[in-house]
Amino acid sequence: MNRKGFTLIEMLIVIGIIGILSGFLYPAFMGVQSKAKEAAVKAVMHSVQLGVESYNMENGTYPIANNIPLKSFFDEYLKAGEYMSELPKNPFTNKPYSEGDSAGKIVYSYDLEKNTYTISGYKRNGFSKIQELSNM
């Protein structure tokens, strides 16, 4: 008997093996993707920190604000003095930062008594911090 091609059972076995392998690889891929987005949030935080330091060099003080989201902070302090040219994109939404962002949000706070600021960046869940930058 001259046989050409694969039988149905052979095809089902190959599809099953591919399905099992992709089941193992998908979570690992998603973890790498989240880590990359968190790294991008850190890069945005560093850009904001450079803008804050430029603001301080020009004005002799840090922006006085408490728990202000990046969008408001950018509009009120960084854009007005041209310390940052445009509002960065949120790596988790791929849109410019907005007031309601929870995934990848960035928050600026200033402590008047200590003359220190903190820039906090958050993970996808909006509660766990990725990093906190400060001038301490």
Coordinates of C-alpha atoms in Angstrom, one line a residue, residues 69-119:
P69 CA -0.8 62.0 39.1
L70 CA 1.6 62.4 36.2
K71 CA -1.0 64.0 33.9
S72 CA -1.8 66.9 36.3
F73 CA 1.8 67.2 37.4
F74 CA 2.9 67.5 33.7
D75 CA 0.2 70.1 32.9
E76 CA 0.8 72.3 35.9
Y77 CA 4.6 72.1 36.3
L78 CA 6.6 70.4 33.6
K79 CA 4.8 71.5 30.4
A80 CA 4.4 75.1 31.5
G81 CA 8.1 75.5 32.0
E82 CA 9.0 73.4 29.1
Y83 CA 10.9 70.8 31.3
M84 CA 9.2 68.0 29.3
S85 CA 8.1 68.5 25.7
E86 CA 5.2 66.1 25.7
L87 CA 3.2 63.9 28.0
P88 CA 4.7 60.4 27.9
K89 CA 2.6 57.3 26.9
N90 CA 1.6 54.8 29.6
P91 CA 3.3 51.5 28.6
F92 CA 0.4 49.5 29.8
T93 CA -2.3 51.3 27.8
N94 CA -0.1 52.7 25.0
K95 CA -1.9 56.0 25.3
P96 CA -0.8 59.3 27.0
Y97 CA -1.1 59.2 30.8
S98 CA -4.5 60.2 32.1
E99 CA -5.9 61.0 35.6
G100 CA -7.6 57.6 35.8
D101 CA -4.7 55.4 35.1
S102 CA -4.1 52.6 37.6
A103 CA -1.9 50.3 35.6
G104 CA 1.6 51.9 35.3
K105 CA 0.5 55.1 37.2
I106 CA 3.1 57.6 38.3
V107 CA 2.6 59.8 41.3
Y108 CA 4.6 62.9 42.5
S109 CA 4.7 64.0 46.1
Y110 CA 6.7 66.7 47.8
D111 CA 7.5 66.9 51.6
L112 CA 7.8 70.6 52.5
E113 CA 9.4 70.0 55.9
K114 CA 12.2 67.7 54.5
N115 CA 12.5 69.5 51.1
T116 CA 12.3 66.1 49.4
Y117 CA 10.2 64.7 46.7
T118 CA 9.2 61.1 45.7
I119 CA 8.1 59.9 42.3

